[in-house]
């Protein structure tokens, strides 16, 4: 009888032990923990970590009405616990890190009466602790651009440093800010907000060094100066609005001639450009031409006209800031002589001109040679030569007769032969 009684008692005790486990086993996998933290933080600063038990989003599970059914368990070593607070289905702890590093903090939830049971939900977070200041640079401008970190030149920028100090650890500290704007300008201020105006386009890196100092009590009951520093940077892309397009090219051209037009964009690249020939100068509509990406401020257009007439280049360009249109009129005249027609006459004319030039060159050279080889003697010598040596040097009888006629006088002789007549 006794063994049977003890057997029933054992079963009752076993069922009694299972009762606390039943809710947890049923709830396992139906809830999750959401963790939030205000870290990272500097060494010595207090960090807050919160955990909330929520139901998974299946549309049918509701949280229990009694919040005391569950217990939160934390592991935060080597971080020092400075405070803990629990409320309905949530728990919050405050910890301090005295050495730099990345420290995991884990938490899990079990049934309130059975902390050794299977967890209902668990999660963890890695908390960064650094020996430097924590913060970031914020840049603001009145004009908003669609690209991140893009701003307009010649417009005032507001550059601010935001210190991350949720626990007011640096409330008694004094700060010094050293700014470097990346274009050769540097300044030192005691204010965390400065205003600056970039005059040129480009990508610049703003560098900031922050120094914080405050008094802190030492173990020997004396006050000492404690200092923390931090280096921060932010990249800025300064751009200009697209003020216009300068078109350089001819305004009159003939058919079948290749024409080149240069476009100079007065704005910041990269740009998107498209163009089209129209009978009139009208703006281009969306989808009317194929866009082309331009990585510089200049672009060359080439086109060959086959039909005469009046045309207009309609050009549209835009960058991330603005867009603009430009037009360029051009008159195309028909070619009076086609290349195949005037090619042969031109070749003939060039050949004749070259032959004439060669003929005149050879003729001049021959005349100069004759003058050098046969110089004309003086008149006295020529006369003597004609009278004495003429008959021997003459080459033709006609030439001889010519000389004889020149030597005879024009008057009749002084005496005249008398003819005798017999009667």
XYZ file of C-alpha atoms in Angstrom:
423
model
C 0.000 0.000 0.000
C 2.787 2.391 0.888
C 4.542 1.988 -2.458
C 1.305 2.800 -4.289
C 0.750 5.891 -2.164
C 4.278 7.099 -2.806
C 3.775 6.444 -6.503
C 0.669 8.671 -6.608
C 2.453 11.322 -4.547
C 5.403 11.241 -6.980
C 3.108 11.729 -9.944
C 1.382 14.651 -8.227
C 4.721 16.306 -7.440
C 5.890 15.761 -11.021
C 2.736 17.385 -12.404
C 3.138 20.224 -9.929
C 6.651 20.845 -11.279
C 5.379 20.841 -14.839
C 2.705 23.466 -14.226
C 5.164 26.426 -14.191
C 6.776 25.077 -17.313
C 3.596 24.830 -19.348
C 3.082 28.556 -20.104
C 6.727 29.079 -21.004
C 6.862 26.128 -23.371
C 3.688 27.242 -25.031
C 4.971 30.821 -25.282
C 8.411 29.859 -26.578
C 8.854 31.167 -30.138
C 5.751 33.369 -29.951
C 7.457 36.480 -28.487
C 10.611 38.453 -29.227
C 12.750 41.039 -27.457
C 13.368 44.486 -28.906
C 16.558 46.159 -27.645
C 17.348 49.879 -27.821
C 20.426 51.739 -26.632
C 21.765 55.291 -26.687
C 25.327 54.124 -27.295
C 28.063 54.423 -28.385
C 29.550 56.396 -25.551
C 32.833 57.658 -24.148
C 34.505 55.963 -21.228
C 32.942 57.140 -17.982
C 29.638 58.130 -19.616
C 26.439 56.331 -18.664
C 24.639 54.249 -21.298
C 20.998 53.180 -21.189
C 19.812 49.850 -22.634
C 16.122 48.894 -22.785
C 14.458 45.538 -23.586
C 10.771 45.138 -24.467
C 8.852 41.870 -24.836
C 6.530 42.002 -27.854
C 4.406 39.449 -29.656
C 5.457 38.317 -33.097
C 3.378 39.768 -35.862
C 1.086 36.867 -36.687
C -2.150 38.781 -36.251
C -3.622 36.528 -33.557
C -1.246 36.449 -30.557
C -1.882 38.848 -27.680
C 0.425 39.737 -24.795
C -0.510 38.426 -21.346
C -2.407 40.836 -19.141
C -0.358 39.999 -16.043
C 3.090 41.520 -16.480
C 4.485 39.699 -13.444
C 4.458 36.306 -15.192
C 7.919 36.905 -16.713
C 11.369 37.906 -15.486
C 14.251 39.639 -17.385
C 17.806 38.371 -16.947
C 20.793 40.546 -17.967
C 24.491 39.812 -18.564
C 26.556 43.008 -18.952
C 30.015 42.189 -17.521
C 32.532 43.972 -17.551
C 30.285 47.017 -17.770
C 29.381 48.446 -14.391
C 25.653 48.460 -13.562
C 24.516 51.835 -12.223
C 20.742 51.371 -12.279
C 17.898 49.031 -13.215
C 14.187 49.571 -13.709
C 11.427 47.188 -14.758
C 7.889 47.952 -15.907
C 5.138 46.167 -17.818
C 6.887 43.637 -20.070
C 10.067 45.772 -20.284
C 13.311 46.244 -18.433
C 15.927 49.029 -18.533
C 19.483 49.073 -17.226
C 22.165 51.785 -17.037
C 25.793 50.808 -17.356
C 29.193 52.559 -17.481
C 32.274 51.443 -19.377
C 35.629 52.407 -17.882
C 37.778 50.930 -20.653
C 37.359 51.222 -24.432
C 36.115 48.280 -26.461
C 33.027 46.587 -27.853
C 31.046 44.783 -25.171
C 28.111 42.395 -25.755
C 25.083 42.807 -23.508
C 22.577 39.923 -23.550
C 19.089 39.535 -22.042
C 16.513 36.775 -21.959
C 13.030 36.333 -20.453
C 11.716 33.348 -18.505
C 8.672 32.568 -16.419
C 8.702 34.449 -13.129
C 8.511 31.290 -11.007
C 10.932 29.183 -13.059
C 14.103 31.032 -14.030
C 15.713 27.703 -15.016
C 12.999 27.061 -17.630
C 13.397 27.479 -21.372
C 13.505 31.229 -22.292
C 10.440 32.785 -23.829
C 12.632 35.170 -25.865
C 16.239 36.335 -25.949
C 18.398 38.938 -27.697
C 21.737 40.753 -27.385
C 23.407 44.017 -28.419
C 27.057 45.055 -28.824
C 27.837 48.327 -27.061
C 30.857 50.355 -28.369
C 32.815 52.246 -25.717
C 35.550 54.658 -26.860
C 38.041 56.878 -25.101
C 37.332 59.716 -27.564
C 34.415 62.083 -27.976
C 31.359 60.820 -29.838
C 29.471 63.007 -32.300
C 29.077 63.968 -35.943
C 29.164 66.930 -38.342
C 25.858 68.217 -39.752
C 25.755 70.484 -42.829
C 22.628 72.428 -43.777
C 21.727 74.814 -46.613
C 18.529 76.582 -47.573
C 18.538 74.912 -51.006
C 17.943 71.170 -50.963
C 19.510 69.028 -53.708
C 18.461 65.510 -54.715
C 21.952 64.060 -54.259
C 23.279 63.355 -50.761
C 26.052 65.675 -49.556
C 25.464 68.012 -52.549
C 25.334 71.766 -52.040
C 25.437 74.989 -54.066
C 28.486 77.200 -54.414
C 28.303 80.864 -53.438
C 25.564 80.035 -50.950
C 26.049 80.083 -47.168
C 26.505 76.689 -45.512
C 25.704 76.045 -41.857
C 28.185 73.526 -40.448
C 27.472 72.209 -36.949
C 28.994 69.672 -34.587
C 26.550 67.592 -32.545
C 28.004 65.962 -29.442
C 26.484 62.625 -28.479
C 26.022 62.909 -24.714
C 22.619 61.525 -23.631
C 23.650 61.287 -19.978
C 25.034 64.873 -19.799
C 28.471 63.569 -18.929
C 30.144 66.649 -20.517
C 27.796 69.242 -19.017
C 30.638 70.970 -17.155
C 33.210 70.717 -19.951
C 34.482 73.558 -22.127
C 35.056 72.898 -25.840
C 37.449 74.170 -28.507
C 36.815 73.518 -32.233
C 39.470 73.551 -34.966
C 37.935 73.634 -38.478
C 39.549 72.802 -41.829
C 37.234 73.297 -44.827
C 39.453 71.559 -47.385
C 39.977 74.593 -49.631
C 42.828 76.117 -47.625
C 40.626 77.872 -45.059
C 41.092 77.064 -41.376
C 39.612 78.585 -38.228
C 39.382 77.974 -34.481
C 36.144 78.684 -32.591
C 34.546 78.106 -29.208
C 31.152 77.653 -30.831
C 30.028 74.356 -32.345
C 28.291 76.139 -35.268
C 30.050 77.997 -38.102
C 28.915 79.506 -41.411
C 30.984 79.144 -44.553
C 30.648 79.950 -48.261
C 32.471 77.918 -50.940
C 33.249 79.970 -54.060
C 34.308 77.140 -56.409
C 32.882 73.799 -57.420
C 34.400 70.481 -56.397
C 34.407 67.865 -53.664
C 35.791 69.015 -50.309
C 36.322 67.293 -46.968
C 35.552 69.265 -43.821
C 37.793 68.161 -40.946
C 37.116 69.042 -37.322
C 39.141 68.465 -34.164
C 37.234 68.883 -30.889
C 38.885 69.241 -27.477
C 36.839 68.985 -24.255
C 38.239 69.879 -20.802
C 36.682 69.775 -17.348
C 37.632 69.393 -13.713
C 37.241 66.029 -12.025
C 37.870 64.961 -8.460
C 40.850 62.657 -7.898
C 41.123 59.877 -5.328
C 43.290 62.149 -3.186
C 40.389 64.640 -2.882
C 42.007 67.146 -5.270
C 40.646 68.377 -8.553
C 42.426 67.723 -11.815
C 41.892 68.680 -15.438
C 40.531 65.895 -17.617
C 40.687 66.177 -21.405
C 39.042 64.233 -24.201
C 39.451 64.801 -27.938
C 37.754 63.671 -31.115
C 38.440 63.902 -34.872
C 35.517 64.142 -37.281
C 35.077 64.700 -41.015
C 32.357 65.152 -43.624
C 32.522 65.099 -47.431
C 30.787 67.900 -49.352
C 30.146 68.165 -53.097
C 29.785 71.777 -54.217
C 28.008 72.368 -57.525
C 26.761 75.232 -59.669
C 23.429 75.752 -61.337
C 23.330 75.322 -65.107
C 23.288 78.975 -66.178
C 23.308 78.389 -69.939
C 24.905 76.748 -72.982
C 27.435 78.481 -75.249
C 27.282 77.272 -78.867
C 30.337 77.716 -81.121
C 29.890 76.790 -84.781
C 29.092 78.026 -88.318
C 25.777 79.573 -89.246
C 26.057 78.996 -93.027
C 27.153 75.761 -94.648
C 26.717 73.846 -97.913
C 25.199 70.462 -98.389
C 27.408 67.382 -98.132
C 29.783 69.217 -95.783
C 30.519 67.875 -92.302
C 29.750 70.432 -89.635
C 31.094 70.458 -86.045
C 29.427 72.484 -83.273
C 31.037 72.868 -79.832
C 28.797 73.156 -76.765
C 30.191 74.773 -73.611
C 28.011 74.171 -70.543
C 28.025 76.909 -67.919
C 27.427 74.670 -64.911
C 28.604 71.672 -62.956
C 28.995 68.240 -64.530
C 27.916 65.520 -64.759
C 25.138 66.552 -67.130
C 22.498 64.971 -69.293
C 22.232 66.495 -72.774
C 20.130 65.869 -75.877
C 19.647 67.716 -79.186
C 17.559 67.608 -82.342
C 17.287 69.464 -85.670
C 14.005 71.287 -86.184
C 12.635 73.694 -88.803
C 11.960 76.191 -85.993
C 13.600 76.952 -82.662
C 11.250 75.275 -80.177
C 11.950 73.618 -76.796
C 12.426 69.879 -76.750
C 9.742 67.811 -75.115
C 10.368 64.803 -72.886
C 11.216 61.734 -74.944
C 11.774 63.778 -78.112
C 15.504 63.047 -78.219
C 17.896 60.453 -76.855
C 19.768 61.680 -73.727
C 23.562 61.569 -73.632
C 25.661 61.644 -70.449
C 28.377 64.320 -70.434
C 31.147 64.124 -67.850
C 32.755 67.506 -68.655
C 31.690 71.063 -69.477
C 32.278 70.698 -73.263
C 30.747 68.512 -75.962
C 31.128 68.357 -79.781
C 28.220 67.771 -82.159
C 28.862 66.589 -85.740
C 26.313 66.466 -88.554
C 26.243 66.356 -92.383
C 23.387 68.133 -94.160
C 22.066 66.542 -97.366
C 19.169 68.886 -98.067
C 19.320 72.686 -98.266
C 17.125 74.847 -96.078
C 16.897 76.669 -92.734
C 17.455 74.561 -89.639
C 17.636 75.068 -85.874
C 19.609 73.051 -83.368
C 17.388 72.631 -80.296
C 19.570 71.679 -77.313
C 18.500 70.746 -73.788
C 20.868 70.107 -70.865
C 20.372 69.538 -67.151
C 22.320 68.630 -64.048
C 21.139 67.708 -60.577
C 20.357 71.338 -59.816
C 18.683 72.855 -62.846
C 18.069 72.600 -66.598
C 18.313 74.965 -69.559
C 17.608 75.195 -73.331
C 19.616 76.733 -76.152
C 19.161 77.157 -79.915
C 21.485 77.590 -82.887
C 20.195 78.624 -86.329
C 21.988 77.497 -89.483
C 21.395 78.006 -93.217
C 22.260 75.169 -95.581
C 22.927 76.193 -99.198
C 22.999 73.788 -102.131
C 26.401 73.045 -103.631
C 26.660 74.814 -107.097
C 29.028 72.180 -108.569
C 29.083 68.674 -107.386
C 32.482 67.123 -106.737
C 32.245 64.686 -109.671
C 31.433 67.536 -112.090
C 34.167 70.028 -111.269
C 36.920 67.528 -110.529
C 38.030 67.100 -114.223
C 37.917 70.833 -115.182
C 39.908 71.715 -112.102
C 42.520 69.091 -112.928
C 42.759 70.347 -116.570
C 43.149 73.958 -115.477
C 45.870 73.061 -113.002
C 47.754 71.098 -115.714
C 47.627 74.005 -118.203
C 48.835 76.444 -115.585
C 51.752 74.217 -114.686
C 52.729 73.809 -118.395
C 52.601 77.571 -118.927
C 54.777 78.209 -115.901
C 57.351 75.666 -117.110
C 57.366 77.182 -120.619
C 57.954 80.704 -119.331
C 60.698 79.475 -117.029
C 62.554 77.690 -119.856
C 62.161 80.660 -122.226
C 63.636 83.113 -119.755
C 66.500 80.752 -119.088
C 67.260 80.433 -122.861
C 67.243 84.205 -123.457
C 69.626 84.791 -120.601
C 71.958 82.115 -121.971
C 72.018 83.750 -125.463
C 72.804 87.121 -124.001
C 75.711 85.672 -122.059
C 77.173 83.650 -124.978
C 76.655 86.257 -127.809
C 77.091 89.751 -126.443
C 76.496 92.555 -129.045
C 79.743 94.455 -129.966
C 79.989 98.211 -130.187
C 78.869 99.991 -133.387
C 82.406 100.750 -134.659
C 83.557 97.226 -134.242
C 80.349 95.956 -135.812
C 80.841 98.200 -138.846
C 84.431 97.192 -139.267
C 83.540 93.569 -138.930
C 80.815 93.928 -141.528
C 83.118 95.614 -144.061
C 86.230 93.517 -143.563
C 85.133 90.202 -142.360
C 81.523 90.234 -143.444
C 81.917 88.154 -146.634
C 83.756 85.483 -144.724
C 81.550 85.408 -141.695
C 78.258 85.626 -143.426
C 76.219 82.516 -143.275
C 73.682 83.285 -146.054
C 73.736 85.292 -149.339
C 70.745 87.296 -148.245
C 72.606 88.532 -145.266
C 75.517 89.489 -147.488
C 73.267 91.486 -149.832
C 71.781 93.290 -146.840
C 75.226 94.433 -145.767
C 76.121 95.594 -149.248
C 72.986 97.717 -149.429
C 73.766 99.314 -146.148
C 77.319 100.230 -147.333
C 76.176 101.934 -150.615
C 75.242 105.585 -150.379
C 71.848 106.920 -151.126
C 73.130 109.692 -153.621
C 74.141 108.896 -157.147
C 77.898 108.932 -157.950
C 79.677 112.212 -158.923
C 80.509 111.045 -162.400
C 78.497 109.159 -164.891
C 79.756 107.003 -167.633
C 79.221 108.517 -171.100
C 77.747 106.370 -173.744
C 78.884 106.980 -177.335
C 76.465 106.813 -180.100
C 77.552 106.630 -183.773
C 75.310 108.300 -186.218
